[in-house]
């Protein structure tokens, strides 16, 4: 595309963007004008009116919010006044004042009613206040919005009932018309996960760690499609392109959400398989904390996590999470050193107004895991590079916030934003994957990434009719990535793979270098309507317009390539609540994924990758136990698929055409009696190449996509008895079926099953010791066989953790 053509396209895109923004703003005007009238009507409700209440025993803050919803009354309270208090359960038809008295029973709080009908929660007057001294309250509006959602860490269960990821609204998982899996903090801690790949390894529809010991990135496939471009942090894009990125620290996460299927109608640029959303630990109202140390073979780690109010009666809460690690991996001359620190603060002046500051600094010093060229049979720990030129070091800084404000009892504004800075030092020497064996190449990348993302949302909830509830979401988001990379290519002195002798940096000869800067700006406008009909039917309709500018400046050659892409994507879903425990759902959704990595080396005719999905499923959440079961059937198709293929002795990107992935998923998560946790997952994929530039590949199975994957985990706690504390045993199996390492299906890869295990013991109420093992039986297996090299999976790792918590 010429610069003139790019300018014309860009102007057209901006006109479309402005027009869409005006239409969306116009649509909001009636809502904004109507809200004062609605608020006034709500304020006229009386405490003497009878209502149907169903408020479980829970934190008083949430209980008062639900009381506001179910009574239609406006409630105000000092946030510090109710912090840490529990509200009693209220169930049945009764007057609002009766329900409020039951709710406040035993809390030491009372209420008053102002002239405009607002209910004010206040402390019983004692001491100076009783003698006539008036204390100025700091009031917090409880506007009737249920406060539960993804910001609440689930610390005592493997089961999550809600996730904001699937719809960007606080919708129960049972009601979502999509398959969504949640790995809770309890599950992350029980399995002592060391990276994101381990976090999602027991999830249906997910294939993780396909490059085995190569730990540069978190390699995840969703429903057969690669998802480096579909990683999110707190709902904001954290996608990877080219080389410069940093792996996320799992100790800094409170949960991981996996949304399956095409998601572009809400999130914009994504693959058809779905996305992974990493949720950062947030401040909590109650003070708590832990410190720990983890040790194993050539592995030492220490860290801690503390949270609570900044001061007594404060509207500020904080959380400080950090760790330090000095470790080696199994391969010779490897390391996995980490520093991570994440301060976070939440300011909640009003229930309904909240600002959370999320910051983090992460530094990793690590290496690459090496592939073994075909024809070499040696130890999987053998090192073929140069110890002094063997680095994949990253430094990442994040500064972000989440803000929400309840404008009225029905209208809420939310804004999430984050700035990210990543620095990369990538240096390696590796074996040539063709004869003569022993020849080596050298490669280096020095990169800087600056990323800014912001998402603005307005949500309006109302009852249109007695049997028709509406939840309307509109949003505008913006993402800008600027990635500068300086690369060097060359050779190194040949080596004997069976008796390696290293020669140092002096034997590396660089023959070429380049510098490239890729800048991508993405603008998105989206809207979604969720209609609940007669409490049993939930219809979801959504649409989004994306406009993407991608500019590649090859500084070393003085050339610039500009590209603009735009796309409207849609989503249609329906959920039927057959019972309170069973829902049946179906959806149609679309995906949009521009090809933007190093555009200067690609043909001008390259097109965005586009996908569609059809899905039906059943979810079962039994009332008698803490459990959630999901069965999903799906049919995904992606067109204009771009892959790296061997051509003329080097790898180039080509658009191979079309891939279809049909299949079924089953997933179950259960937590019983605080003693037993169970996860089950099975995935069947019937994947096929429908179109390819190499016609002989049509009808073959896509590379690295197995037909069957399965996993199971169970742990059980034997409760304390006499002088003995709680004792927990756990174990799991992960199975990945046979697959091919190429589109021609000429390179078969066998199936493998690995076992994990754990045991933990509560020494006292505050002190625990745990031992976790991955690949318990040290199974040697090939995780992938691509680009002419075999990659082995990680061997056995055993880590012991001593923890003190309060």
Coordinates of N, CA and C in Angstrom, one line a residue, residues 603-765:
X603 N 4.0 -9.9 1.6 CA 3.4 -9.5 0.4 C 2.4 -8.4 0.6
X604 N 2.2 -7.5 -0.3 CA 1.2 -6.5 -0.2 C -0.2 -7.0 -0.1
X605 N -0.5 -8.1 -0.6 CA -1.8 -8.6 -0.6 C -2.3 -9.3 0.7
X606 N -1.5 -9.3 1.7 CA -1.9 -10.0 3.0 C -3.2 -9.4 3.5
X607 N -4.0 -10.3 4.0 CA -5.3 -9.9 4.5 C -5.4 -10.2 6.0
X608 N -6.3 -9.5 6.7 CA -6.5 -9.9 8.1 C -7.1 -11.3 8.2
X609 N -6.8 -12.0 9.3 CA -7.3 -13.3 9.6 C -8.7 -13.2 10.2
X610 N -9.7 -13.8 9.6 CA -11.1 -13.7 10.1 C -11.6 -15.0 10.4
X611 N -12.5 -15.1 11.5 CA -13.0 -16.3 11.9 C -14.5 -16.2 12.3
X612 N -15.1 -17.4 12.3 CA -16.5 -17.5 12.8 C -16.6 -18.7 13.7
X613 N -17.6 -18.7 14.6 CA -17.8 -19.8 15.5 C -19.3 -20.0 15.7
X614 N -19.7 -21.3 15.8 CA -21.0 -21.8 16.2 C -20.8 -22.7 17.4
X615 N -21.5 -22.4 18.5 CA -21.3 -23.2 19.7 C -22.6 -23.4 20.4
X616 N -22.8 -24.6 21.0 CA -23.9 -24.9 21.9 C -23.3 -25.6 23.1
X617 N -24.0 -25.5 24.2 CA -23.5 -26.2 25.4 C -24.5 -26.2 26.5
X618 N -24.1 -27.0 27.6 CA -24.9 -27.1 28.8 C -24.0 -26.9 30.0
X619 N -24.6 -26.1 31.0 CA -23.9 -25.9 32.2 C -24.7 -26.4 33.4
X620 N -24.1 -27.0 34.3 CA -24.8 -27.6 35.5 C -24.1 -27.1 36.8
X621 N -24.8 -26.4 37.6 CA -24.2 -26.0 38.9 C -25.2 -26.4 40.0
X622 N -24.9 -27.6 40.6 CA -25.8 -28.2 41.6 C -25.9 -27.3 42.8
X623 N -27.1 -27.2 43.4 CA -27.3 -26.4 44.6 C -26.7 -27.0 45.8
X624 N -26.6 -28.3 45.8 CA -26.2 -29.0 47.0 C -24.7 -29.1 47.2
X625 N -23.9 -28.7 46.2 CA -22.5 -28.7 46.3 C -21.8 -27.6 45.6
X626 N -20.6 -27.3 45.9 CA -19.8 -26.2 45.3 C -19.2 -26.8 44.0
X627 N -19.9 -26.7 42.9 CA -19.4 -27.4 41.7 C -20.0 -26.7 40.5
X628 N -19.3 -26.9 39.3 CA -19.7 -26.4 38.0 C -19.2 -27.3 37.0
X629 N -20.2 -27.8 36.1 CA -19.9 -28.7 35.0 C -20.3 -28.1 33.7
X630 N -19.5 -28.2 32.7 CA -19.8 -27.6 31.4 C -19.5 -28.6 30.3
X631 N -20.4 -28.7 29.3 CA -20.2 -29.4 28.1 C -20.4 -28.5 26.9
X632 N -19.5 -28.4 26.0 CA -19.6 -27.5 24.9 C -19.3 -28.2 23.6
X633 N -20.1 -28.0 22.5 CA -19.8 -28.4 21.1 C -19.6 -27.2 20.3
X634 N -18.6 -27.2 19.4 CA -18.3 -26.0 18.7 C -17.8 -26.3 17.3
X635 N -17.9 -25.3 16.4 CA -17.4 -25.4 15.0 C -16.8 -24.0 14.7
X636 N -15.4 -24.0 14.6 CA -14.7 -22.7 14.3 C -14.0 -22.8 13.0
X637 N -14.0 -21.7 12.3 CA -13.3 -21.6 11.0 C -12.6 -20.3 11.0
X638 N -11.3 -20.4 10.6 CA -10.5 -19.2 10.4 C -10.0 -19.1 8.9
X639 N -10.1 -18.0 8.3 CA -9.7 -17.8 6.9 C -8.4 -16.9 6.9
X640 N -7.7 -16.9 5.8 CA -6.5 -16.1 5.6 C -5.5 -16.4 6.7
X641 N -5.4 -17.7 7.0 CA -4.5 -18.1 8.1 C -3.0 -17.9 7.7
X642 N -2.3 -17.2 8.6 CA -0.9 -16.9 8.3 C 0.0 -17.8 9.2
X643 N 1.0 -18.5 8.5 CA 1.9 -19.3 9.2 C 3.3 -19.2 8.6
X644 N 4.3 -19.6 9.4 CA 5.7 -19.6 9.0 C 6.0 -21.0 8.3
X645 N 6.5 -20.9 7.0 CA 6.8 -22.1 6.3 C 8.2 -22.0 5.7
X646 N 8.8 -23.2 5.5 CA 10.1 -23.3 4.9 C 10.1 -23.0 3.4
X647 N 10.8 -22.1 2.9 CA 10.9 -21.8 1.5 C 12.2 -21.3 1.1
X648 N 12.9 -22.0 0.2 CA 14.2 -21.6 -0.3 C 15.3 -21.6 0.8
X649 N 15.2 -22.5 1.7 CA 16.2 -22.6 2.8 C 15.9 -21.7 4.0
X650 N 14.9 -20.9 3.9 CA 14.6 -20.0 5.1 C 13.1 -20.0 5.3
X651 N 12.7 -19.5 6.5 CA 11.3 -19.5 6.9 C 10.7 -18.2 6.6
X652 N 9.6 -18.2 5.9 CA 8.8 -17.0 5.5 C 7.4 -17.2 5.9
X653 N 6.7 -16.1 6.1 CA 5.3 -16.1 6.5 C 4.4 -16.2 5.2
X654 N 3.5 -17.1 5.2 CA 2.5 -17.2 4.1 C 1.1 -17.4 4.7
X655 N 0.2 -16.9 3.9 CA -1.2 -17.1 4.3 C -1.7 -18.4 3.6
X656 N -1.9 -19.4 4.4 CA -2.1 -20.8 3.9 C -3.5 -21.0 3.5
X657 N -4.5 -20.1 3.9 CA -5.8 -20.3 3.5 C -6.8 -20.4 4.6
X658 N -7.3 -21.6 4.9 CA -8.5 -21.8 5.8 C -8.3 -23.0 6.7
X659 N -8.6 -22.9 8.0 CA -8.6 -24.0 8.9 C -9.9 -24.1 9.6
X660 N -10.4 -25.3 9.8 CA -11.6 -25.6 10.5 C -11.3 -26.5 11.7
X661 N -11.9 -26.1 12.8 CA -11.7 -26.9 14.1 C -13.1 -27.1 14.7
X662 N -13.5 -28.4 14.6 CA -14.8 -28.8 15.3 C -14.5 -29.7 16.4
X663 N -15.3 -29.6 17.5 CA -15.0 -30.5 18.6 C -15.9 -30.4 19.7
X664 N -15.5 -31.0 20.8 CA -16.3 -31.1 22.1 C -15.4 -30.9 23.3
X665 N -16.0 -30.3 24.3 CA -15.2 -30.1 25.6 C -16.1 -30.5 26.7
X666 N -15.5 -31.1 27.7 CA -16.1 -31.3 29.0 C -15.2 -30.8 30.1
X667 N -15.8 -30.1 31.0 CA -15.0 -29.6 32.2 C -15.8 -29.7 33.4
X668 N -15.2 -30.1 34.5 CA -15.9 -30.1 35.8 C -14.9 -29.6 36.9
X669 N -15.4 -28.8 37.8 CA -14.7 -28.3 38.9 C -15.6 -28.5 40.1
X670 N -15.0 -29.1 41.2 CA -15.7 -29.4 42.4 C -14.9 -29.1 43.6
X671 N -15.5 -28.5 44.6 CA -14.9 -28.3 46.0 C -15.9 -28.8 47.0
X672 N -15.6 -29.9 47.7 CA -16.5 -30.5 48.6 C -16.1 -30.3 50.1
X673 N -16.9 -29.8 50.9 CA -16.7 -29.7 52.4 C -15.4 -29.2 52.8
X674 N -14.8 -28.3 52.0 CA -13.5 -27.7 52.3 C -12.4 -28.8 52.5
X675 N -12.7 -30.0 52.0 CA -11.7 -31.1 52.1 C -11.2 -31.6 50.8
X676 N -12.1 -31.6 49.8 CA -11.8 -32.3 48.5 C -12.0 -31.4 47.4
X677 N -11.0 -31.3 46.5 CA -11.1 -30.5 45.3 C -10.9 -31.4 44.1
X678 N -11.6 -31.2 43.0 CA -11.5 -32.1 41.9 C -11.7 -31.3 40.6
X679 N -10.8 -31.5 39.6 CA -11.0 -30.9 38.3 C -10.9 -32.1 37.2
X680 N -11.8 -32.0 36.2 CA -11.8 -32.9 35.1 C -11.9 -32.2 33.8
X681 N -11.2 -32.5 32.8 CA -11.2 -31.8 31.6 C -10.9 -32.8 30.4
X682 N -11.7 -32.7 29.4 CA -11.5 -33.5 28.2 C -11.8 -32.7 26.9
X683 N -11.0 -32.8 25.9 CA -11.2 -32.0 24.6 C -11.0 -33.0 23.5
X684 N -12.0 -32.9 22.5 CA -11.9 -33.6 21.3 C -11.9 -32.6 20.2
X685 N -10.9 -32.7 19.3 CA -10.8 -31.7 18.2 C -10.7 -32.5 16.9
X686 N -11.6 -32.2 16.0 CA -11.6 -32.7 14.6 C -11.2 -31.5 13.7
X687 N -9.9 -31.3 13.6 CA -9.3 -30.1 12.9 C -8.8 -30.5 11.5
X688 N -9.0 -29.6 10.5 CA -8.7 -29.9 9.1 C -8.3 -28.6 8.4
X689 N -7.3 -28.7 7.6 CA -6.9 -27.7 6.7 C -7.8 -27.7 5.5
X690 N -8.6 -26.6 5.3 CA -9.6 -26.6 4.2 C -9.0 -25.9 3.0
X691 N -8.0 -25.1 3.1 CA -7.4 -24.4 2.0 C -6.0 -24.1 2.3
X692 N -5.1 -24.2 1.3 CA -3.7 -24.0 1.6 C -3.0 -23.7 0.2
X693 N -2.0 -22.8 0.3 CA -1.2 -22.5 -0.9 C -0.5 -23.8 -1.4
X694 N -0.2 -24.8 -0.5 CA 0.3 -26.1 -0.9 C -0.9 -27.0 -1.0
X695 N -1.4 -27.3 -2.2 CA -2.7 -28.0 -2.4 C -2.6 -29.4 -1.8
X696 N -1.4 -30.0 -1.7 CA -1.3 -31.3 -1.1 C -1.6 -31.3 0.4
X697 N -1.6 -30.2 1.0 CA -1.9 -30.1 2.5 C -3.4 -30.1 2.7
X698 N -4.2 -29.8 1.7 CA -5.7 -29.7 1.9 C -6.2 -31.0 2.4
X699 N -7.0 -31.0 3.5 CA -7.5 -32.2 4.1 C -6.7 -32.7 5.2
X700 N -5.5 -32.2 5.4 CA -4.6 -32.7 6.4 C -5.0 -32.0 7.8
X701 N -4.4 -32.5 8.8 CA -4.6 -32.0 10.1 C -3.6 -30.8 10.4
X702 N -4.0 -29.7 10.9 CA -3.1 -28.6 11.2 C -2.0 -29.0 12.1
X703 N -0.8 -28.5 12.0 CA 0.3 -28.8 12.8 C 0.0 -28.5 14.3
X704 N 0.5 -29.4 15.1 CA 0.5 -29.3 16.6 C -0.8 -29.4 17.2
X705 N -1.9 -29.8 16.5 CA -3.2 -29.9 17.0 C -3.6 -31.4 17.3
X706 N -3.6 -31.8 18.5 CA -4.0 -33.2 18.8 C -5.5 -33.5 18.7
X707 N -5.9 -34.7 18.5 CA -7.3 -35.0 18.4 C -7.9 -35.1 19.8
X708 N -7.1 -35.6 20.8 CA -7.6 -35.8 22.2 C -6.6 -35.1 23.2
X709 N -7.2 -34.4 24.1 CA -6.4 -34.0 25.3 C -7.3 -34.2 26.5
X710 N -6.7 -34.5 27.7 CA -7.5 -34.8 28.9 C -6.6 -34.5 30.1
X711 N -7.3 -34.2 31.2 CA -6.6 -34.0 32.5 C -7.5 -34.2 33.6
X712 N -6.9 -34.5 34.8 CA -7.7 -34.7 36.0 C -6.8 -34.4 37.2
X713 N -7.4 -33.7 38.2 CA -6.7 -33.4 39.4 C -7.6 -33.7 40.6
X714 N -7.1 -34.2 41.7 CA -7.8 -34.4 42.9 C -6.9 -34.2 44.1
X715 N -7.4 -33.5 45.1 CA -6.7 -33.4 46.4 C -7.7 -33.5 47.5
X716 N -7.3 -34.1 48.6 CA -8.1 -34.4 49.7 C -7.4 -34.1 51.0
X717 N -8.1 -33.4 51.9 CA -7.5 -33.1 53.2 C -8.0 -33.9 54.3
X718 N -7.1 -34.5 55.1 CA -7.5 -35.2 56.3 C -7.4 -34.2 57.5
X719 N -8.6 -33.9 58.1 CA -8.6 -32.8 59.1 C -7.8 -33.1 60.3
X720 N -7.4 -32.1 61.0 CA -6.6 -32.2 62.2 C -7.2 -33.1 63.2
X721 N -6.4 -33.8 63.9 CA -6.8 -34.7 65.0 C -5.8 -34.8 66.1
X722 N -6.2 -34.4 67.3 CA -5.3 -34.3 68.4 C -4.1 -33.4 68.1
X723 N -2.9 -33.9 68.2 CA -1.8 -33.0 68.1 C -1.4 -32.9 66.6
X724 N -2.1 -33.6 65.7 CA -1.8 -33.6 64.3 C -2.6 -32.5 63.5
X725 N -2.0 -31.8 62.6 CA -2.7 -30.8 61.9 C -3.3 -31.4 60.6
X726 N -3.9 -30.5 59.8 CA -4.5 -30.9 58.5 C -3.4 -31.5 57.6
X727 N -3.7 -32.6 56.9 CA -2.8 -33.2 56.0 C -3.5 -33.4 54.7
X728 N -2.9 -32.8 53.6 CA -3.5 -32.8 52.3 C -2.6 -33.6 51.3
X729 N -3.3 -34.5 50.5 CA -2.6 -35.2 49.4 C -3.3 -34.8 48.1
X730 N -2.5 -34.7 47.1 CA -3.1 -34.4 45.8 C -2.3 -34.9 44.6
X731 N -3.0 -35.1 43.5 CA -2.3 -35.6 42.3 C -3.1 -35.4 41.1
X732 N -2.4 -35.3 39.9 CA -3.1 -35.1 38.7 C -2.4 -35.8 37.5
X733 N -3.1 -35.9 36.4 CA -2.6 -36.5 35.2 C -2.9 -35.6 34.0
X734 N -2.0 -35.4 33.1 CA -2.2 -34.5 31.9 C -1.9 -35.4 30.7
X735 N -2.8 -35.5 29.8 CA -2.6 -36.3 28.6 C -2.8 -35.4 27.3
X736 N -1.8 -35.5 26.4 CA -1.8 -34.9 25.1 C -1.7 -35.9 24.1
X737 N -2.7 -36.0 23.1 CA -2.7 -37.0 22.1 C -1.7 -36.8 21.0
X738 N -1.6 -37.8 20.1 CA -0.7 -37.7 19.0 C -1.1 -36.6 18.0
X739 N -0.1 -36.0 17.4 CA -0.3 -34.9 16.5 C 0.8 -34.9 15.5
X740 N 0.8 -33.9 14.6 CA 1.9 -33.7 13.6 C 2.6 -32.4 13.8
X741 N 3.9 -32.4 13.4 CA 4.7 -31.2 13.5 C 4.7 -30.4 12.3
X742 N 4.0 -30.7 11.3 CA 3.9 -29.9 10.0 C 2.6 -30.1 9.4
X743 N 2.3 -29.2 8.4 CA 1.0 -29.2 7.7 C 0.9 -30.3 6.7
X744 N 2.1 -30.8 6.3 CA 2.1 -32.0 5.3 C 1.8 -33.3 6.0
X745 N 1.8 -33.3 7.4 CA 1.5 -34.5 8.2 C 2.6 -35.6 7.9
X746 N 3.8 -35.1 7.7 CA 5.0 -36.0 7.5 C 5.8 -36.2 8.7
X747 N 5.5 -35.4 9.8 CA 6.3 -35.5 11.0 C 5.4 -35.8 12.2
X748 N 5.2 -37.1 12.5 CA 4.3 -37.5 13.6 C 5.0 -37.3 14.9
X749 N 4.2 -36.9 15.9 CA 4.6 -36.7 17.3 C 3.7 -37.6 18.2
X750 N 4.3 -38.5 19.0 CA 3.5 -39.4 19.8 C 2.8 -38.7 20.9
X751 N 1.9 -39.4 21.5 CA 1.1 -38.9 22.7 C 2.0 -39.0 23.9
X752 N 1.6 -38.3 25.0 CA 2.3 -38.4 26.2 C 1.4 -38.1 27.4
X753 N 1.7 -38.7 28.5 CA 0.9 -38.5 29.8 C 1.9 -38.2 30.9
X754 N 1.7 -37.1 31.6 CA 2.6 -36.8 32.7 C 1.8 -36.7 34.0
X755 N 2.4 -37.0 35.1 CA 1.8 -37.0 36.4 C 2.3 -35.8 37.3
X756 N 1.5 -35.2 38.1 CA 1.8 -34.2 39.0 C 1.4 -34.6 40.4
X757 N 2.0 -34.1 41.5 CA 1.6 -34.5 42.8 C 1.9 -33.5 43.8
X758 N 1.2 -33.5 45.0 CA 1.5 -32.6 46.0 C 1.1 -33.2 47.4
X759 N 1.8 -32.7 48.4 CA 1.4 -33.0 49.8 C 1.7 -31.8 50.6
X760 N 0.8 -31.5 51.6 CA 1.0 -30.3 52.4 C 0.5 -30.7 53.9
X761 N 1.1 -30.0 54.8 CA 0.8 -30.3 56.2 C 0.8 -29.0 57.0
X762 N -0.3 -28.8 57.8 CA -0.4 -27.6 58.6 C 0.3 -27.9 59.9
X763 N 1.5 -27.3 60.1 CA 2.2 -27.5 61.3 C 1.5 -26.9 62.5
X764 N 1.0 -25.6 62.3 CA 0.2 -24.9 63.2 C -0.9 -24.3 62.4
X765 N -1.7 -23.5 63.1 CA -2.8 -22.8 62.4 C -2.2 -21.7 61.4

